[in-house]
CSV table of N, CA and C in Angstrom, one decimal:
chain,number,residue,atom,x,y,z
A,332,MET,N,-37.6,22.0,2.4
A,332,MET,CA,-36.6,21.6,3.4
A,332,MET,C,-35.4,22.5,3.2
A,333,ALA,N,-35.0,23.3,4.2
A,333,ALA,CA,-33.8,24.2,4.1
A,333,ALA,C,-32.6,23.4,4.6
A,334,LEU,N,-31.8,22.9,3.7
A,334,LEU,CA,-30.6,22.1,4.0
A,334,LEU,C,-29.4,22.9,3.9
A,335,ILE,N,-28.6,22.9,4.9
A,335,ILE,CA,-27.3,23.6,4.9
A,335,ILE,C,-26.2,22.5,5.2
A,336,VAL,N,-25.2,22.4,4.3
A,336,VAL,CA,-24.1,21.5,4.4
A,336,VAL,C,-22.9,22.4,4.7
A,337,ARG,N,-22.1,22.0,5.8
A,337,ARG,CA,-21.0,22.7,6.2
A,337,ARG,C,-20.0,21.8,6.9
A,338,PRO,N,-18.7,22.3,7.0
A,338,PRO,CA,-17.7,21.6,7.8
A,338,PRO,C,-18.1,21.4,9.2
A,339,GLN,N,-17.8,20.3,9.8
A,339,GLN,CA,-18.1,20.1,11.2
A,339,GLN,C,-17.2,21.0,12.0
A,340,GLY,N,-17.7,21.6,13.1
A,340,GLY,CA,-16.9,22.4,14.0
A,340,GLY,C,-16.9,21.7,15.4
A,341,PRO,N,-16.1,22.2,16.3
A,341,PRO,CA,-16.0,21.6,17.6
A,341,PRO,C,-17.4,21.6,18.4
A,342,GLU,N,-18.1,22.7,18.0
A,342,GLU,CA,-19.4,22.8,18.7
A,342,GLU,C,-20.4,21.8,18.2
A,343,ASP,N,-20.1,21.0,17.2
A,343,ASP,CA,-21.0,20.0,16.7
A,343,ASP,C,-20.7,18.6,17.2
A,344,ASP,N,-19.7,18.5,18.1
A,344,ASP,CA,-19.3,17.1,18.5
A,344,ASP,C,-20.5,16.3,19.1
A,345,SER,N,-21.2,16.9,20.0
A,345,SER,CA,-22.3,16.1,20.7
A,345,SER,C,-23.4,15.8,19.7
A,346,ALA,N,-23.7,16.8,18.8
A,346,ALA,CA,-24.8,16.5,17.8
A,346,ALA,C,-24.3,15.4,16.8
A,347,VAL,N,-23.1,15.4,16.4
A,347,VAL,CA,-22.5,14.3,15.6
A,347,VAL,C,-22.6,13.0,16.3
A,348,ALA,N,-22.3,12.9,17.5
A,348,ALA,CA,-22.4,11.7,18.3
A,348,ALA,C,-23.9,11.2,18.3
A,349,GLU,N,-24.8,12.1,18.5
A,349,GLU,CA,-26.2,11.8,18.6
A,349,GLU,C,-26.7,11.3,17.2
A,350,VAL,N,-26.3,11.9,16.1
A,350,VAL,CA,-26.7,11.5,14.8
A,350,VAL,C,-26.2,10.0,14.6
A,351,ASN,N,-24.9,9.8,14.9
A,351,ASN,CA,-24.4,8.4,14.7
A,351,ASN,C,-25.1,7.4,15.6
A,352,GLU,N,-25.4,7.7,16.8
A,352,GLU,CA,-26.1,6.8,17.7
A,352,GLU,C,-27.5,6.5,17.2
A,353,ASP,N,-28.2,7.5,16.7
A,353,ASP,CA,-29.5,7.4,16.2
A,353,ASP,C,-29.5,6.5,14.9
A,354,ALA,N,-28.6,6.8,14.0
A,354,ALA,CA,-28.6,6.1,12.7
A,354,ALA,C,-28.2,4.7,12.9
A,355,PHE,N,-27.2,4.4,13.7
A,355,PHE,CA,-26.7,3.0,13.9
A,355,PHE,C,-27.3,2.3,15.1
A,356,GLU,N,-28.1,3.0,15.9
A,356,GLU,CA,-28.8,2.4,17.0
A,356,GLU,C,-27.8,1.7,18.0
A,357,ARG,N,-26.6,2.3,18.1
A,357,ARG,CA,-25.7,1.8,19.1
A,357,ARG,C,-24.6,2.9,19.2
A,358,PRO,N,-23.8,2.9,20.3
A,358,PRO,CA,-22.8,4.0,20.5
A,358,PRO,C,-21.5,3.7,19.8
A,359,ASP,N,-21.3,2.6,19.2
A,359,ASP,CA,-20.0,2.2,18.6
A,359,ASP,C,-19.5,3.2,17.5
A,360,GLU,N,-20.4,3.6,16.6
A,360,GLU,CA,-20.1,4.5,15.5
A,360,GLU,C,-19.7,5.9,16.1
A,361,ALA,N,-20.4,6.3,17.1
A,361,ALA,CA,-20.1,7.6,17.7
A,361,ALA,C,-18.8,7.6,18.3
A,362,ALA,N,-18.4,6.5,19.0
A,362,ALA,CA,-17.1,6.4,19.6
A,362,ALA,C,-16.0,6.4,18.5
A,363,LEU,N,-16.3,5.7,17.4
A,363,LEU,CA,-15.3,5.6,16.3
A,363,LEU,C,-15.1,7.0,15.7
A,364,VAL,N,-16.2,7.7,15.5
A,364,VAL,CA,-16.0,9.1,14.9
A,364,VAL,C,-15.2,9.9,15.9
A,365,ALA,N,-15.5,9.9,17.2
A,365,ALA,CA,-14.7,10.7,18.1
A,365,ALA,C,-13.2,10.3,18.1
A,366,ALA,N,-12.9,9.1,18.0
A,366,ALA,CA,-11.5,8.6,17.9
A,366,ALA,C,-10.9,9.1,16.6
A,367,LEU,N,-11.6,8.9,15.5
A,367,LEU,CA,-11.1,9.4,14.2
A,367,LEU,C,-10.8,10.9,14.1
A,368,LEU,N,-11.7,11.6,14.7
A,368,LEU,CA,-11.5,13.1,14.7
A,368,LEU,C,-10.3,13.5,15.5
A,369,ARG,N,-9.8,12.7,16.4
A,369,ARG,CA,-8.6,13.0,17.2
A,369,ARG,C,-7.4,12.3,16.6
A,370,GLY,N,-7.5,11.4,15.6
A,370,GLY,CA,-6.5,10.6,15.1
A,370,GLY,C,-5.6,11.3,14.0
A,371,THR,N,-4.6,10.6,13.6
A,371,THR,CA,-3.7,11.2,12.6
A,371,THR,C,-4.2,11.1,11.2
A,372,ALA,N,-5.3,10.3,11.0
A,372,ALA,CA,-5.9,10.1,9.7
A,372,ALA,C,-6.9,11.2,9.4
A,373,PHE,N,-7.2,12.0,10.4
A,373,PHE,CA,-8.2,13.1,10.3
A,373,PHE,C,-7.7,14.2,9.3
A,374,LEU,N,-8.6,14.6,8.4
A,374,LEU,CA,-8.3,15.6,7.4
A,374,LEU,C,-9.3,16.8,7.6
A,375,PRO,N,-8.8,17.9,8.2
A,375,PRO,CA,-9.7,19.1,8.4
A,375,PRO,C,-10.4,19.4,7.1
A,376,GLY,N,-11.7,19.7,7.3
A,376,GLY,CA,-12.5,20.1,6.1
A,376,GLY,C,-13.2,18.9,5.5
A,377,LEU,N,-12.9,17.7,5.9
A,377,LEU,CA,-13.5,16.5,5.3
A,377,LEU,C,-14.4,15.8,6.3
A,378,SER,N,-14.8,16.5,7.3
A,378,SER,CA,-15.9,16.0,8.2
A,378,SER,C,-17.0,17.0,8.1
A,379,LEU,N,-18.1,16.6,7.5
A,379,LEU,CA,-19.2,17.5,7.2
A,379,LEU,C,-20.5,17.2,7.9
A,380,VAL,N,-21.3,18.2,8.2
A,380,VAL,CA,-22.6,18.0,8.7
A,380,VAL,C,-23.6,18.6,7.8
A,381,ALA,N,-24.9,18.1,7.9
A,381,ALA,CA,-26.0,18.7,7.2
A,381,ALA,C,-27.0,19.1,8.3
A,382,GLU,N,-27.5,20.4,8.2
A,382,GLU,CA,-28.5,20.9,9.1
A,382,GLU,C,-29.8,21.1,8.4
A,383,VAL,N,-30.9,20.8,9.1
A,383,VAL,CA,-32.2,21.1,8.6
A,383,VAL,C,-32.8,22.0,9.7
A,384,HIS,N,-33.2,23.2,9.4
A,384,HIS,CA,-33.7,24.2,10.4
A,384,HIS,C,-32.9,24.3,11.6
A,385,GLY,N,-31.6,24.3,11.4
A,385,GLY,CA,-30.7,24.5,12.6
A,385,GLY,C,-30.3,23.2,13.3
A,386,GLU,N,-30.9,22.1,13.0
A,386,GLU,CA,-30.6,20.8,13.6
A,386,GLU,C,-29.6,20.0,12.8
A,387,VAL,N,-28.5,19.5,13.4
A,387,VAL,CA,-27.6,18.6,12.7
A,387,VAL,C,-28.3,17.2,12.5
A,388,VAL,N,-28.6,16.8,11.3
A,388,VAL,CA,-29.3,15.6,11.0
A,388,VAL,C,-28.5,14.6,10.2
A,389,ASP,N,-27.3,14.9,9.8
A,389,ASP,CA,-26.5,14.1,9.0
A,389,ASP,C,-25.0,14.4,9.2
A,390,HIS,N,-24.2,13.4,9.1
A,390,HIS,CA,-22.7,13.5,9.3
A,390,HIS,C,-22.0,12.6,8.3
A,391,ILE,N,-20.9,13.1,7.7
A,391,ILE,CA,-20.1,12.3,6.9
A,391,ILE,C,-18.6,12.6,7.2
A,392,LEU,N,-17.8,11.5,7.2
A,392,LEU,CA,-16.4,11.7,7.5
A,392,LEU,C,-15.5,11.0,6.5
A,393,PHE,N,-14.5,11.7,6.0
A,393,PHE,CA,-13.5,11.1,5.2
A,393,PHE,C,-12.2,11.1,5.9
A,394,THR,N,-11.5,10.0,6.0
A,394,THR,CA,-10.1,10.0,6.6
A,394,THR,C,-9.1,9.4,5.7
A,395,ARG,N,-7.9,9.6,6.0
A,395,ARG,CA,-6.8,9.1,5.2
A,395,ARG,C,-6.7,7.6,5.3
A,396,LEU,N,-6.5,6.9,4.1
A,396,LEU,CA,-6.1,5.5,4.1
A,396,LEU,C,-5.0,5.4,3.1
A,397,HIS,N,-4.4,4.2,3.0
A,397,HIS,CA,-3.3,3.9,2.0
A,397,HIS,C,-3.6,2.6,1.4
A,398,VAL,N,-3.2,2.4,0.2
A,398,VAL,CA,-3.4,1.2,-0.6
A,398,VAL,C,-2.1,0.6,-1.1
A,399,GLY,N,-1.9,-0.7,-0.9
A,399,GLY,CA,-0.8,-1.4,-1.5
A,399,GLY,C,0.6,-1.2,-0.8
A,400,ALA,N,1.6,-1.9,-1.3
A,400,ALA,CA,2.9,-1.8,-0.7
A,400,ALA,C,3.5,-0.4,-0.8
A,401,VAL,N,3.2,0.3,-1.8
A,401,VAL,CA,3.7,1.7,-1.9
A,401,VAL,C,2.9,2.7,-1.1
A,402,ARG,N,1.9,2.3,-0.5
A,402,ARG,CA,1.0,3.1,0.4
A,402,ARG,C,0.5,4.3,-0.3
A,403,THR,N,-0.2,4.1,-1.4
A,403,THR,CA,-0.8,5.2,-2.2
A,403,THR,C,-1.9,5.8,-1.3
A,404,PRO,N,-1.9,7.1,-1.1
A,404,PRO,CA,-2.9,7.8,-0.2
A,404,PRO,C,-4.2,8.0,-0.9
A,405,GLY,N,-5.3,7.7,-0.2
A,405,GLY,CA,-6.6,8.0,-0.7
A,405,GLY,C,-7.5,8.3,0.5
A,406,LEU,N,-8.8,8.2,0.3
A,406,LEU,CA,-9.8,8.5,1.4
A,406,LEU,C,-10.7,7.3,1.7
A,407,ALA,N,-11.0,7.2,3.0
A,407,ALA,CA,-12.0,6.3,3.4
A,407,ALA,C,-13.3,7.1,3.7
A,408,LEU,N,-14.4,6.8,3.1
A,408,LEU,CA,-15.6,7.4,3.4
A,408,LEU,C,-16.3,6.5,4.5
A,409,ALA,N,-16.2,7.0,5.7
A,409,ALA,CA,-16.8,6.2,6.8
A,409,ALA,C,-16.6,6.9,8.1
A,410,PRO,N,-17.7,7.0,8.9
A,410,PRO,CA,-19.0,6.6,8.6
A,410,PRO,C,-19.8,7.7,8.0
A,411,MET,N,-21.0,7.4,7.5
A,411,MET,CA,-22.0,8.4,7.0
A,411,MET,C,-23.3,8.0,7.7
A,412,ALA,N,-23.8,9.0,8.4
A,412,ALA,CA,-25.0,8.7,9.2
A,412,ALA,C,-26.1,9.8,9.0
A,413,VAL,N,-27.3,9.4,9.0
A,413,VAL,CA,-28.5,10.3,8.9
A,413,VAL,C,-29.5,9.9,10.0
A,414,ARG,N,-29.9,10.9,10.7
A,414,ARG,CA,-30.9,10.6,11.8
A,414,ARG,C,-32.1,9.9,11.1
A,415,LYS,N,-32.6,8.9,11.8
A,415,LYS,CA,-33.7,8.1,11.3
A,415,LYS,C,-34.9,8.9,10.7
A,416,ALA,N,-35.3,10.0,11.4
A,416,ALA,CA,-36.4,10.8,11.0
A,416,ALA,C,-36.1,11.5,9.7
A,417,HIS,N,-34.9,11.6,9.2
A,417,HIS,CA,-34.5,12.3,8.0
A,417,HIS,C,-34.1,11.4,6.9
A,418,GLN,N,-34.1,10.1,7.1
A,418,GLN,CA,-33.6,9.1,6.1
A,418,GLN,C,-34.6,9.1,5.0
A,419,ARG,N,-34.1,8.8,3.8
A,419,ARG,CA,-34.9,8.6,2.5
A,419,ARG,C,-35.6,10.0,2.1
A,420,ARG,N,-34.9,11.1,2.4
A,420,ARG,CA,-35.3,12.4,2.0
A,420,ARG,C,-34.3,13.1,1.2
A,421,GLY,N,-33.2,12.5,0.8
A,421,GLY,CA,-32.2,13.1,0.0
A,421,GLY,C,-31.1,13.8,0.8
A,422,VAL,N,-31.2,13.8,2.1
A,422,VAL,CA,-30.2,14.5,2.9
A,422,VAL,C,-28.9,13.8,2.8
A,423,GLY,N,-28.9,12.5,3.0
A,423,GLY,CA,-27.6,11.7,2.9
A,423,GLY,C,-27.0,11.9,1.5
A,424,SER,N,-27.8,11.8,0.4
A,424,SER,CA,-27.2,12.0,-0.9
A,424,SER,C,-26.6,13.3,-1.1
A,425,ALA,N,-27.3,14.4,-0.6
A,425,ALA,CA,-26.7,15.7,-0.7
A,425,ALA,C,-25.4,15.8,0.0
A,426,LEU,N,-25.3,15.2,1.2
A,426,LEU,CA,-24.0,15.2,1.9
A,426,LEU,C,-22.9,14.4,1.3
A,427,VAL,N,-23.2,13.3,0.7
A,427,VAL,CA,-22.2,12.5,0.0
A,427,VAL,C,-21.7,13.3,-1.2
A,428,ARG,N,-22.6,13.9,-1.9
A,428,ARG,CA,-22.2,14.7,-3.1
A,428,ARG,C,-21.3,15.8,-2.7
A,429,GLU,N,-21.7,16.5,-1.6
A,429,GLU,CA,-20.9,17.7,-1.2
A,429,GLU,C,-19.5,17.2,-0.6
A,430,GLY,N,-19.5,16.1,0.1
A,430,GLY,CA,-18.3,15.5,0.6
A,430,GLY,C,-17.3,15.1,-0.5
A,431,LEU,N,-17.8,14.5,-1.5
A,431,LEU,CA,-17.0,14.1,-2.6
A,431,LEU,C,-16.5,15.4,-3.4
A,432,ARG,N,-17.3,16.4,-3.5
A,432,ARG,CA,-16.9,17.7,-4.1
A,432,ARG,C,-15.8,18.3,-3.2
A,433,ALA,N,-15.9,18.3,-1.9
A,433,ALA,CA,-14.9,18.9,-1.0
A,433,ALA,C,-13.6,18.1,-1.2
A,434,ALA,N,-13.7,16.7,-1.2
A,434,ALA,CA,-12.5,15.9,-1.3
A,434,ALA,C,-11.8,16.2,-2.7
A,435,THR,N,-12.6,16.3,-3.7
A,435,THR,CA,-12.0,16.6,-5.0
A,435,THR,C,-11.3,18.0,-5.0
A,436,THR,N,-11.9,19.0,-4.4
A,436,THR,CA,-11.4,20.3,-4.3
A,436,THR,C,-10.1,20.3,-3.5
A,437,CYS,N,-10.0,19.4,-2.5
A,437,CYS,CA,-8.7,19.2,-1.7
A,437,CYS,C,-7.6,18.5,-2.5
A,438,GLY,N,-7.9,18.1,-3.7
A,438,GLY,CA,-6.9,17.4,-4.6
A,438,GLY,C,-6.8,15.9,-4.3
A,439,GLU,N,-7.7,15.3,-3.6
A,439,GLU,CA,-7.6,13.9,-3.4
A,439,GLU,C,-7.9,13.1,-4.7
A,440,ALA,N,-7.2,11.9,-4.8
A,440,ALA,CA,-7.3,11.1,-6.0
A,440,ALA,C,-8.4,10.1,-6.0
A,441,PHE,N,-8.7,9.5,-4.9
A,441,PHE,CA,-9.8,8.5,-4.9
A,441,PHE,C,-10.3,8.3,-3.5
A,442,ALA,N,-11.5,7.7,-3.4
A,442,ALA,CA,-12.2,7.4,-2.2
A,442,ALA,C,-12.6,5.9,-2.2
A,443,ILE,N,-12.7,5.3,-1.0
A,443,ILE,CA,-13.1,4.0,-0.9
A,443,ILE,C,-14.2,3.9,0.2
A,444,VAL,N,-15.2,3.1,0.0
A,444,VAL,CA,-16.2,2.9,1.0
A,444,VAL,C,-16.6,1.5,1.1
A,445,VAL,N,-17.0,1.0,2.3
A,445,VAL,CA,-17.6,-0.2,2.5
A,445,VAL,C,-19.0,0.1,2.8
A,446,GLY,N,-19.9,-0.2,1.9
A,446,GLY,CA,-21.3,0.2,2.0
A,446,GLY,C,-22.3,-0.5,1.2
A,447,HIS,N,-23.5,0.0,1.2
A,447,HIS,CA,-24.6,-0.7,0.5
A,447,HIS,C,-24.4,-0.6,-1.0
A,448,PRO,N,-24.3,-1.7,-1.7
A,448,PRO,CA,-24.1,-1.7,-3.2
A,448,PRO,C,-25.2,-1.2,-4.0
A,449,GLU,N,-26.4,-1.0,-3.3
A,449,GLU,CA,-27.5,-0.4,-4.0
A,449,GLU,C,-27.5,1.2,-3.9
A,450,TYR,N,-26.7,1.7,-2.9
A,450,TYR,CA,-26.7,3.1,-2.6
A,450,TYR,C,-25.5,3.9,-3.3
A,451,TYR,N,-24.3,3.4,-3.0
A,451,TYR,CA,-23.1,4.2,-3.4
A,451,TYR,C,-22.8,4.2,-4.9
A,452,PRO,N,-23.2,3.2,-5.7
A,452,PRO,CA,-23.0,3.4,-7.2
A,452,PRO,C,-23.6,4.6,-7.8
A,453,ARG,N,-24.7,5.2,-7.2
A,453,ARG,CA,-25.3,6.4,-7.8
A,453,ARG,C,-24.3,7.6,-7.8
A,454,PHE,N,-23.3,7.5,-7.0
A,454,PHE,CA,-22.3,8.6,-6.9
A,454,PHE,C,-21.0,8.2,-7.7
A,455,GLY,N,-21.1,7.1,-8.4
A,455,GLY,CA,-20.0,6.7,-9.3
A,455,GLY,C,-19.1,5.6,-8.7
A,456,PHE,N,-19.3,5.1,-7.5
A,456,PHE,CA,-18.5,4.1,-6.9
A,456,PHE,C,-18.8,2.8,-7.6
A,457,ALA,N,-17.7,2.0,-7.8
A,457,ALA,CA,-17.7,0.7,-8.4
A,457,ALA,C,-16.9,-0.3,-7.5
A,458,PRO,N,-17.1,-1.6,-7.7
A,458,PRO,CA,-16.4,-2.6,-6.9
A,458,PRO,C,-14.9,-2.3,-7.0
A,459,ALA,N,-14.2,-2.2,-5.8
A,459,ALA,CA,-12.8,-1.9,-5.7
A,459,ALA,C,-12.0,-3.0,-6.4
A,460,SER,N,-12.5,-4.2,-6.4
A,460,SER,CA,-11.8,-5.3,-7.1
A,460,SER,C,-11.5,-5.1,-8.5
A,461,ARG,N,-12.3,-4.2,-9.2
A,461,ARG,CA,-12.0,-3.9,-10.6
A,461,ARG,C,-10.7,-3.2,-10.7
A,462,PHE,N,-10.2,-2.6,-9.6
A,462,PHE,CA,-9.0,-1.8,-9.6
A,462,PHE,C,-7.8,-2.6,-9.0
A,463,GLY,N,-8.1,-3.8,-8.5
A,463,GLY,CA,-7.1,-4.6,-7.8
A,463,GLY,C,-7.0,-4.2,-6.4
A,464,ILE,N,-8.0,-3.6,-5.8
A,464,ILE,CA,-7.9,-3.1,-4.4
A,464,ILE,C,-8.7,-4.1,-3.6
A,465,ARG,N,-8.2,-4.5,-2.4
A,465,ARG,CA,-8.9,-5.5,-1.6
A,465,ARG,C,-8.8,-5.0,-0.1
A,466,ALA,N,-9.7,-5.5,0.7
A,466,ALA,CA,-9.7,-5.2,2.1
A,466,ALA,C,-8.8,-6.2,2.9
A,467,SER,N,-8.6,-5.8,4.1
A,467,SER,CA,-7.8,-6.7,5.0
A,467,SER,C,-8.7,-7.6,5.9
A,468,PHE,N,-10.0,-7.6,5.5
A,468,PHE,CA,-11.0,-8.4,6.2
A,468,PHE,C,-12.0,-8.9,5.2
A,469,GLU,N,-12.8,-9.8,5.7
A,469,GLU,CA,-13.8,-10.5,4.8
A,469,GLU,C,-14.9,-9.5,4.5
A,470,VAL,N,-15.2,-9.2,3.2
A,470,VAL,CA,-16.3,-8.3,2.8
A,470,VAL,C,-16.7,-8.7,1.5
A,471,ARG,N,-18.0,-8.6,1.2
A,471,ARG,CA,-18.6,-9.0,-0.1
A,471,ARG,C,-18.0,-8.1,-1.1
A,472,ASP,N,-17.7,-8.6,-2.3
A,472,ASP,CA,-17.0,-7.9,-3.4
A,472,ASP,C,-17.8,-6.6,-3.7
A,473,GLU,N,-19.1,-6.7,-3.8
A,473,GLU,CA,-19.9,-5.6,-4.3
A,473,GLU,C,-20.1,-4.5,-3.2
A,474,SER,N,-19.7,-4.8,-1.9
A,474,SER,CA,-19.8,-3.8,-0.8
A,474,SER,C,-18.5,-3.0,-0.6
A,475,LEU,N,-17.4,-3.4,-1.2
A,475,LEU,CA,-16.1,-2.7,-1.1
A,475,LEU,C,-16.0,-1.9,-2.4
A,476,MET,N,-16.1,-0.6,-2.4
A,476,MET,CA,-16.2,0.2,-3.6
A,476,MET,C,-15.2,1.3,-3.6
A,477,ALA,N,-14.8,1.7,-4.8
A,477,ALA,CA,-13.8,2.8,-5.0
A,477,ALA,C,-14.4,3.7,-6.1
A,478,LEU,N,-13.9,5.0,-6.0
A,478,LEU,CA,-14.3,6.0,-6.9
A,478,LEU,C,-13.1,6.9,-7.2
A,479,GLU,N,-12.8,7.2,-8.4
A,479,GLU,CA,-11.8,8.2,-8.8
A,479,GLU,C,-12.4,9.6,-8.6
A,480,LEU,N,-11.6,10.4,-7.9
A,480,LEU,CA,-12.0,11.8,-7.7
A,480,LEU,C,-11.4,12.7,-8.7
A,481,ARG,N,-10.4,12.2,-9.4
A,481,ARG,CA,-9.9,13.0,-10.5
A,481,ARG,C,-9.5,12.0,-11.6
A,482,PRO,N,-9.4,12.4,-12.9
A,482,PRO,CA,-9.1,11.5,-13.9
A,482,PRO,C,-7.7,10.8,-13.6
A,483,GLY,N,-7.7,9.5,-13.8
A,483,GLY,CA,-6.5,8.7,-13.5
A,483,GLY,C,-6.2,8.5,-12.0
A,484,GLY,N,-7.1,8.9,-11.1
A,484,GLY,CA,-6.8,8.9,-9.7
A,484,GLY,C,-6.6,7.5,-9.2
A,485,LEU,N,-7.1,6.5,-9.9
A,485,LEU,CA,-6.9,5.1,-9.5
A,485,LEU,C,-5.9,4.3,-10.4
A,486,ARG,N,-5.3,5.0,-11.3
A,486,ARG,CA,-4.3,4.4,-12.2
A,486,ARG,C,-3.1,3.9,-11.4
A,487,GLY,N,-2.8,2.6,-11.5
A,487,GLY,CA,-1.7,2.0,-10.8
A,487,GLY,C,-1.9,1.8,-9.3
A,488,VAL,N,-3.1,2.1,-8.8
A,488,VAL,CA,-3.4,1.8,-7.4
A,488,VAL,C,-3.9,0.4,-7.3
A,489,ALA,N,-3.3,-0.4,-6.5
A,489,ALA,CA,-3.7,-1.8,-6.3
A,489,ALA,C,-3.1,-2.3,-5.0
A,490,GLY,N,-3.8,-3.3,-4.4
A,490,GLY,CA,-3.3,-4.0,-3.2
A,490,GLY,C,-4.2,-3.9,-2.1
A,491,ARG,N,-3.7,-4.2,-0.9
A,491,ARG,CA,-4.6,-4.2,0.3
A,491,ARG,C,-4.7,-2.8,0.9
A,492,ILE,N,-5.9,-2.5,1.4
A,492,ILE,CA,-6.1,-1.2,2.1
A,492,ILE,C,-5.6,-1.2,3.5
A,493,GLU,N,-4.9,-0.1,3.8
A,493,GLU,CA,-4.5,0.1,5.2
A,493,GLU,C,-5.3,1.3,5.7
A,494,TRP,N,-6.3,0.9,6.6
A,494,TRP,CA,-7.2,1.9,7.2
A,494,TRP,C,-6.6,2.6,8.4
A,495,ALA,N,-7.2,3.7,8.8
A,495,ALA,CA,-6.7,4.4,10.0
A,495,ALA,C,-6.8,3.4,11.2
A,496,PRO,N,-5.8,3.4,12.1
A,496,PRO,CA,-5.8,2.4,13.2
A,496,PRO,C,-7.1,2.5,14.0
A,497,GLU,N,-7.7,3.6,14.1
A,497,GLU,CA,-9.0,3.7,14.9
A,497,GLU,C,-10.1,2.7,14.4
A,498,PHE,N,-10.0,2.3,13.2
A,498,PHE,CA,-11.0,1.3,12.7
A,498,PHE,C,-10.8,-0.1,13.2
A,499,GLY,N,-9.6,-0.3,13.7
A,499,GLY,CA,-9.3,-1.6,14.3
A,499,GLY,C,-9.2,-2.7,13.2
A,500,LEU,N,-8.8,-2.4,12.0
A,500,LEU,CA,-8.7,-3.3,10.9
A,500,LEU,C,-7.3,-3.6,10.5
A,501,VAL,N,-6.6,-4.4,11.2
A,501,VAL,CA,-5.2,-4.7,11.0
A,501,VAL,C,-5.1,-5.8,10.0
A,502,SER,N,-4.2,-5.5,9.0
A,502,SER,CA,-3.9,-6.5,8.0
A,502,SER,C,-3.3,-7.8,8.5
A,503,PRO,N,-3.8,-9.0,8.1
A,503,PRO,CA,-3.2,-10.2,8.6
A,503,PRO,C,-1.8,-10.4,8.0
């Protein structure tokens, strides 16, 4: 399999929408991605696609979030989508690894994901509660995870997560 991982370009917008619709079997995620790409939390270079034989089959997006009263900046990994025909072939894992490498290269301190507790720990994610980080909505403890992207990146980071407004997750 000839896999190419690269930053998303404007020419990829429709393919990214198709990947998200296929992976999640509904248009909601595609609409969310489109809104995030236009929003203030968007970080150029941290929206990546994976191609197999010239076809975009995977997409990952990292956007700005803040944690706690002092609003410590970090990243939200969401969403990550793989076309159904390419799932369980290592494409998603390759894109997550490359996305985390790109985020580290950009100097980011940490990333947070709400995801499958069987999947994300292989990349080093651990329950965010270990760091005193919590969501503004009800989520299983093992599904809200955090990862230091540089040594000490989570030192002193604690409190409630403030997501990009496009997620529609307003703190109570």
